[in-house]
């Protein structure tokens, strides 16, 4: 697990580096599929003092297997996503400014351009509100469930992030670094969508064929972006 | 007092570090409850030249007890808060951009999401305007009084900050560092609330049970956030 | 080509320095007019690992002449511009936040002040949407063609940038550094135009004689700005 | 003049440090009242290469007295202000983002709060448009004249800045450093006023007695801010 701890530590440290978190408002995890174990940030530890060995190892039911600290209070949300989607290698939660503003606005982040389409195939959905019961008991688990409910049968790697209503963004990817990469993209497209909408409230969503082209040239079977 | 001076100095130096102040537009104080003495930043001294020994010690009536400089011009406001609320260990005033914009707009910063509810239980109030008389005589004292009037019987640690109409934010906490922490949160939720409102003017306040959950999981008797 | 590779490398490295790119979302090229060869950034290589020798050399038909990597996926767009406009020495593409927001809004960046007029003679146009056919086949080439179509008979050094509908900005100049310079200006005037429009939706375009004065004092035959 | 050159150099270098300028879009000058000479930044020299000895000395009619470079293209504007207002020791011009946006919007920056009132007694005016004749001939001189016309009989140290219509901000002060200080304030209150107005379009200007109090506690005969 040492290698995965290092990866999760590095990915967590990237959150302040990319301006996605204030204080301890974020957490990244990654899964070891073979062993069914998840490495996640400890709860409420300041980034500047954190070390790779502070990462906590839990099983998919949330039992602590390794580590001296309590895992992130959002652990149950991460685990719900890993149990449902076997394609996921890493999950991240932040309160990044612009994506959180869309969550507070209660709206999906609309697909308005190629920056968005290079990573997200269609709008970044906003979940429904949790009910009072869902919040009172097993709140973090229910947060995971409402994300799964909202994604439905979508390929989660084609929609590698979501905003939870009145809360904030969750993103994911093939591994911890990829999850953080997608969280950075989400924050940036959330910011652009706000500004674009403010410039022209009557703007139109990206043309479907343009979205398709951009997503596929990076992620499709005949991708030709990169090396 | 040397230890408290160092804490107050450190907390003041955090203001430019967190982007909350331009020039000398901010001040932090802390109280030594046993001795009834308050340590506060000197007035109009540039942050880059300040040292812990430049901090000024005053009693609760504002008489200077130690230090070579005049205390912050806002000292009377800080003292009014300490005299009224014995829970407070630190107080901070800034002109941080977005919180000040809400003060200028004359509106409470609405509770729109969990980022807000993790620290503030309900809206961050905006005071009424001071009258001409209140401004002319004992202005800084009256600023403290209108904050107290606005908070009313609220627990000040459940509403650890306020915006003073046409002026700017004051925040407080268990000690100087906690007060600054809350000032950083206020600035961030002020920014998010502006953007969220701009995205969707018809957005709704955070669901009451969700606010309750988030505040209590961090601050309630059964808090489970952190270690 | 070593000198041109160094220039193109330096210009690419300026993109993150000026805050114009996140990750690898940008590329700069430059042309050696005498040899008819273009030096361009490789596709999808992280800025922090890039070296001058990673730059790729292609001819004006896009055949790789030198270099171990695939050239930027936007190479065909750059080449279309060089083939049409012999005045150009460098071309740059980014997804800079505010210019991209105007592209998503589907609007030209209006000439509102002297900051704009110091570099751009008139609005910064927004292209029409590409058709489904233009996107499906030779998309990058067609992006170049629609830029040329939009510029029409304008002097490209008097309109040293454009926004491609639902995509983002392209800019150009006398050489690679000048192209990046113009991309920085575009991003800044895009930001100012958004804010100005938000302050006063009824604002007016810059007076024609003022635009003329500012552009000409920097770029006209009797220019008197600089040394 | 060596001391004044150093001061003007330092003040110019503060412009990028405070985020007020991109590239060479700014200039600071200061006057030696006894000798009737003005030290100003050379035109179009990059900040990173500038040295104190690059500063140019001109007399009040604009004749170069010392220095190897041409003075800033805005020199005639600075001189018009020094000739009219003997209280001024320093003048600065920038294209800082938010103040420039107000200039493009064609509106005065309204006095909305104490941050503004700590430095500016009332709104920061916006000049009228220059006529075609005023732009064509002696444009920079006429820019100075329209600033003087707009200020009228106001004390320029009570209104230490202005926005020139469709152009950008000019600020001034007792010396070069004070002028830059006021330019930083202008940019910050321009930003706050935009945000406050966006939050609440029906907001009210600062109460007159509150403005008076804040301006006077810093600048009046009985000032008690600072040491």
PDB file of C-alpha atoms in Angstrom, chain C residues 76-221:
ATOM      1  CA  UNK C  76      -3.462  22.207 -39.055  1.00  0.00           C
ATOM      2  CA  UNK C  77      -5.087  25.387 -37.730  1.00  0.00           C
ATOM      3  CA  UNK C  78      -1.728  27.107 -37.313  1.00  0.00           C
ATOM      4  CA  UNK C  79      -0.610  26.068 -40.800  1.00  0.00           C
ATOM      5  CA  UNK C  80      -3.776  27.371 -42.433  1.00  0.00           C
ATOM      6  CA  UNK C  81      -3.017  30.775 -40.940  1.00  0.00           C
ATOM      7  CA  UNK C  82       0.624  30.781 -42.028  1.00  0.00           C
ATOM      8  CA  UNK C  83      -0.294  29.726 -45.574  1.00  0.00           C
ATOM      9  CA  UNK C  84      -2.792  32.552 -45.913  1.00  0.00           C
ATOM     10  CA  UNK C  85      -1.061  35.409 -44.077  1.00  0.00           C
ATOM     11  CA  UNK C  86       2.581  35.964 -44.887  1.00  0.00           C
ATOM     12  CA  UNK C  87       2.808  38.729 -42.295  1.00  0.00           C
ATOM     13  CA  UNK C  88       2.524  36.226 -39.436  1.00  0.00           C
ATOM     14  CA  UNK C  89       5.618  35.006 -37.595  1.00  0.00           C
ATOM     15  CA  UNK C  90       3.922  33.279 -34.640  1.00  0.00           C
ATOM     16  CA  UNK C  91       0.541  31.808 -33.723  1.00  0.00           C
ATOM     17  CA  UNK C  92      -0.856  30.853 -30.332  1.00  0.00           C
ATOM     18  CA  UNK C  93      -3.955  29.029 -29.117  1.00  0.00           C
ATOM     19  CA  UNK C  94      -5.134  28.951 -25.504  1.00  0.00           C
ATOM     20  CA  UNK C  95      -8.283  28.348 -23.480  1.00  0.00           C
ATOM     21  CA  UNK C  96      -7.707  31.444 -21.338  1.00  0.00           C
ATOM     22  CA  UNK C  97     -10.681  31.973 -19.056  1.00  0.00           C
ATOM     23  CA  UNK C  98     -12.273  35.229 -20.136  1.00  0.00           C
ATOM     24  CA  UNK C  99     -11.555  35.066 -23.853  1.00  0.00           C
ATOM     25  CA  UNK C 100     -12.974  31.525 -23.862  1.00  0.00           C
ATOM     26  CA  UNK C 101     -16.077  32.784 -22.061  1.00  0.00           C
ATOM     27  CA  UNK C 102     -16.676  35.244 -24.934  1.00  0.00           C
ATOM     28  CA  UNK C 103     -16.233  32.347 -27.385  1.00  0.00           C
ATOM     29  CA  UNK C 104     -18.829  30.388 -25.419  1.00  0.00           C
ATOM     30  CA  UNK C 105     -21.107  33.424 -25.356  1.00  0.00           C
ATOM     31  CA  UNK C 106     -20.735  33.499 -29.143  1.00  0.00           C
ATOM     32  CA  UNK C 107     -19.939  37.207 -29.243  1.00  0.00           C
ATOM     33  CA  UNK C 108     -17.128  39.404 -30.495  1.00  0.00           C
ATOM     34  CA  UNK C 109     -15.086  41.048 -27.727  1.00  0.00           C
ATOM     35  CA  UNK C 110     -16.147  44.662 -28.200  1.00  0.00           C
ATOM     36  CA  UNK C 111     -13.639  47.500 -28.435  1.00  0.00           C
ATOM     37  CA  UNK C 112     -14.521  49.495 -25.319  1.00  0.00           C
ATOM     38  CA  UNK C 113     -11.391  51.353 -24.421  1.00  0.00           C
ATOM     39  CA  UNK C 114      -7.828  52.342 -25.108  1.00  0.00           C
ATOM     40  CA  UNK C 115      -6.382  49.156 -23.591  1.00  0.00           C
ATOM     41  CA  UNK C 116      -8.077  47.298 -26.430  1.00  0.00           C
ATOM     42  CA  UNK C 117      -7.270  49.941 -29.060  1.00  0.00           C
ATOM     43  CA  UNK C 118      -3.572  49.897 -28.202  1.00  0.00           C
ATOM     44  CA  UNK C 119      -3.415  46.441 -29.835  1.00  0.00           C
ATOM     45  CA  UNK C 120      -6.637  45.653 -31.713  1.00  0.00           C
ATOM     46  CA  UNK C 121      -8.137  47.928 -34.340  1.00  0.00           C
ATOM     47  CA  UNK C 122     -11.834  47.251 -33.770  1.00  0.00           C
ATOM     48  CA  UNK C 123     -13.719  44.366 -32.172  1.00  0.00           C
ATOM     49  CA  UNK C 124     -12.068  40.984 -31.748  1.00  0.00           C
ATOM     50  CA  UNK C 125     -14.370  38.895 -33.949  1.00  0.00           C
ATOM     51  CA  UNK C 126     -16.085  35.643 -33.092  1.00  0.00           C
ATOM     52  CA  UNK C 127     -16.295  33.100 -35.912  1.00  0.00           C
ATOM     53  CA  UNK C 128     -19.511  31.492 -37.052  1.00  0.00           C
ATOM     54  CA  UNK C 129     -20.196  27.928 -35.880  1.00  0.00           C
ATOM     55  CA  UNK C 130     -18.558  25.209 -37.904  1.00  0.00           C
ATOM     56  CA  UNK C 131     -21.024  22.930 -39.653  1.00  0.00           C
ATOM     57  CA  UNK C 132     -21.326  19.280 -38.753  1.00  0.00           C
ATOM     58  CA  UNK C 133     -19.381  18.387 -41.909  1.00  0.00           C
ATOM     59  CA  UNK C 134     -16.609  20.848 -41.114  1.00  0.00           C
ATOM     60  CA  UNK C 135     -16.234  19.324 -37.662  1.00  0.00           C
ATOM     61  CA  UNK C 136     -16.382  15.700 -38.730  1.00  0.00           C
ATOM     62  CA  UNK C 137     -13.630  15.847 -41.358  1.00  0.00           C
ATOM     63  CA  UNK C 138     -10.450  17.919 -41.146  1.00  0.00           C
ATOM     64  CA  UNK C 139     -11.764  19.737 -38.131  1.00  0.00           C
ATOM     65  CA  UNK C 140      -8.526  21.526 -37.290  1.00  0.00           C
ATOM     66  CA  UNK C 141      -7.988  22.619 -40.875  1.00  0.00           C
ATOM     67  CA  UNK C 142     -11.545  23.916 -41.022  1.00  0.00           C
ATOM     68  CA  UNK C 143     -10.960  25.840 -37.793  1.00  0.00           C
ATOM     69  CA  UNK C 144      -8.153  27.631 -39.600  1.00  0.00           C
ATOM     70  CA  UNK C 145     -10.376  28.214 -42.611  1.00  0.00           C
ATOM     71  CA  UNK C 146     -13.191  29.750 -40.590  1.00  0.00           C
ATOM     72  CA  UNK C 147     -10.697  32.107 -38.946  1.00  0.00           C
ATOM     73  CA  UNK C 148      -9.501  33.206 -42.378  1.00  0.00           C
ATOM     74  CA  UNK C 149     -13.097  33.550 -43.586  1.00  0.00           C
ATOM     75  CA  UNK C 150     -13.929  35.736 -40.560  1.00  0.00           C
ATOM     76  CA  UNK C 151     -10.899  37.986 -40.917  1.00  0.00           C
ATOM     77  CA  UNK C 152     -11.613  38.439 -44.596  1.00  0.00           C
ATOM     78  CA  UNK C 153      -9.440  41.147 -46.051  1.00  0.00           C
ATOM     79  CA  UNK C 154      -8.463  42.667 -42.678  1.00  0.00           C
ATOM     80  CA  UNK C 155      -4.790  43.087 -41.957  1.00  0.00           C
ATOM     81  CA  UNK C 156      -4.194  40.250 -39.459  1.00  0.00           C
ATOM     82  CA  UNK C 157      -1.682  42.399 -37.557  1.00  0.00           C
ATOM     83  CA  UNK C 158      -4.417  44.990 -36.997  1.00  0.00           C
ATOM     84  CA  UNK C 159      -6.699  42.240 -35.651  1.00  0.00           C
ATOM     85  CA  UNK C 160      -4.101  40.001 -34.042  1.00  0.00           C
ATOM     86  CA  UNK C 161      -6.595  37.565 -32.517  1.00  0.00           C
ATOM     87  CA  UNK C 162     -10.031  36.053 -32.770  1.00  0.00           C
ATOM     88  CA  UNK C 163     -12.336  33.810 -30.753  1.00  0.00           C
ATOM     89  CA  UNK C 164     -13.540  30.613 -32.383  1.00  0.00           C
ATOM     90  CA  UNK C 165     -17.203  29.990 -31.565  1.00  0.00           C
ATOM     91  CA  UNK C 166     -17.725  27.625 -28.610  1.00  0.00           C
ATOM     92  CA  UNK C 167     -14.008  26.962 -28.552  1.00  0.00           C
ATOM     93  CA  UNK C 168     -11.562  29.705 -27.553  1.00  0.00           C
ATOM     94  CA  UNK C 169      -9.001  32.289 -28.606  1.00  0.00           C
ATOM     95  CA  UNK C 170      -6.319  32.195 -31.280  1.00  0.00           C
ATOM     96  CA  UNK C 171      -3.831  35.054 -31.486  1.00  0.00           C
ATOM     97  CA  UNK C 172      -0.835  35.826 -33.673  1.00  0.00           C
ATOM     98  CA  UNK C 173       1.935  38.315 -34.208  1.00  0.00           C
ATOM     99  CA  UNK C 174       5.252  39.132 -35.814  1.00  0.00           C
ATOM    100  CA  UNK C 175       6.913  36.266 -33.960  1.00  0.00           C
ATOM    101  CA  UNK C 176       6.136  33.749 -31.220  1.00  0.00           C
ATOM    102  CA  UNK C 177       6.701  36.219 -28.375  1.00  0.00           C
ATOM    103  CA  UNK C 178       4.519  38.848 -30.033  1.00  0.00           C
ATOM    104  CA  UNK C 179       1.736  36.300 -30.529  1.00  0.00           C
ATOM    105  CA  UNK C 180       1.795  35.445 -26.824  1.00  0.00           C
ATOM    106  CA  UNK C 181       1.859  39.156 -25.991  1.00  0.00           C
ATOM    107  CA  UNK C 182      -1.341  39.611 -27.997  1.00  0.00           C
ATOM    108  CA  UNK C 183      -2.932  36.582 -26.316  1.00  0.00           C
ATOM    109  CA  UNK C 184      -2.258  38.176 -22.915  1.00  0.00           C
ATOM    110  CA  UNK C 185      -3.852  41.417 -24.102  1.00  0.00           C
ATOM    111  CA  UNK C 186      -6.894  39.542 -25.444  1.00  0.00           C
ATOM    112  CA  UNK C 187      -7.455  37.792 -22.139  1.00  0.00           C
ATOM    113  CA  UNK C 188      -7.185  41.077 -20.244  1.00  0.00           C
ATOM    114  CA  UNK C 189      -9.506  43.051 -22.536  1.00  0.00           C
ATOM    115  CA  UNK C 190     -11.961  40.125 -22.505  1.00  0.00           C
ATOM    116  CA  UNK C 191     -12.011  40.382 -18.702  1.00  0.00           C
ATOM    117  CA  UNK C 192     -12.400  44.158 -18.693  1.00  0.00           C
ATOM    118  CA  UNK C 193     -15.187  44.031 -21.301  1.00  0.00           C
ATOM    119  CA  UNK C 194     -17.118  41.516 -19.192  1.00  0.00           C
ATOM    120  CA  UNK C 195     -16.827  43.667 -16.068  1.00  0.00           C
ATOM    121  CA  UNK C 196     -17.566  46.938 -17.882  1.00  0.00           C
ATOM    122  CA  UNK C 197     -20.633  45.402 -19.486  1.00  0.00           C
ATOM    123  CA  UNK C 198     -21.776  44.096 -16.111  1.00  0.00           C
ATOM    124  CA  UNK C 199     -21.384  47.589 -14.584  1.00  0.00           C
ATOM    125  CA  UNK C 200     -23.199  49.329 -17.416  1.00  0.00           C
ATOM    126  CA  UNK C 201     -25.073  47.177 -19.960  1.00  0.00           C
ATOM    127  CA  UNK C 202     -25.794  50.347 -21.940  1.00  0.00           C
ATOM    128  CA  UNK C 203     -22.160  51.358 -22.389  1.00  0.00           C
ATOM    129  CA  UNK C 204     -20.965  52.519 -25.808  1.00  0.00           C
ATOM    130  CA  UNK C 205     -18.141  51.264 -28.007  1.00  0.00           C
ATOM    131  CA  UNK C 206     -14.972  53.322 -27.969  1.00  0.00           C
ATOM    132  CA  UNK C 207     -15.172  56.518 -30.032  1.00  0.00           C
ATOM    133  CA  UNK C 208     -13.709  55.830 -33.430  1.00  0.00           C
ATOM    134  CA  UNK C 209     -11.246  58.700 -33.353  1.00  0.00           C
ATOM    135  CA  UNK C 210      -9.960  57.597 -29.934  1.00  0.00           C
ATOM    136  CA  UNK C 211      -9.447  54.031 -31.153  1.00  0.00           C
ATOM    137  CA  UNK C 212      -7.647  55.344 -34.178  1.00  0.00           C
ATOM    138  CA  UNK C 213      -5.382  57.569 -32.098  1.00  0.00           C
ATOM    139  CA  UNK C 214      -4.348  54.793 -29.710  1.00  0.00           C
ATOM    140  CA  UNK C 215      -3.770  52.157 -32.350  1.00  0.00           C
ATOM    141  CA  UNK C 216      -1.797  54.537 -34.526  1.00  0.00           C
ATOM    142  CA  UNK C 217       0.373  56.016 -31.771  1.00  0.00           C
ATOM    143  CA  UNK C 218       1.663  52.470 -31.198  1.00  0.00           C
ATOM    144  CA  UNK C 219       1.434  50.877 -34.648  1.00  0.00           C
ATOM    145  CA  UNK C 220       1.022  53.622 -37.260  1.00  0.00           C
ATOM    146  CA  UNK C 221       3.708  55.126 -39.502  1.00  0.00           C
TER     147      UNK C 221
END
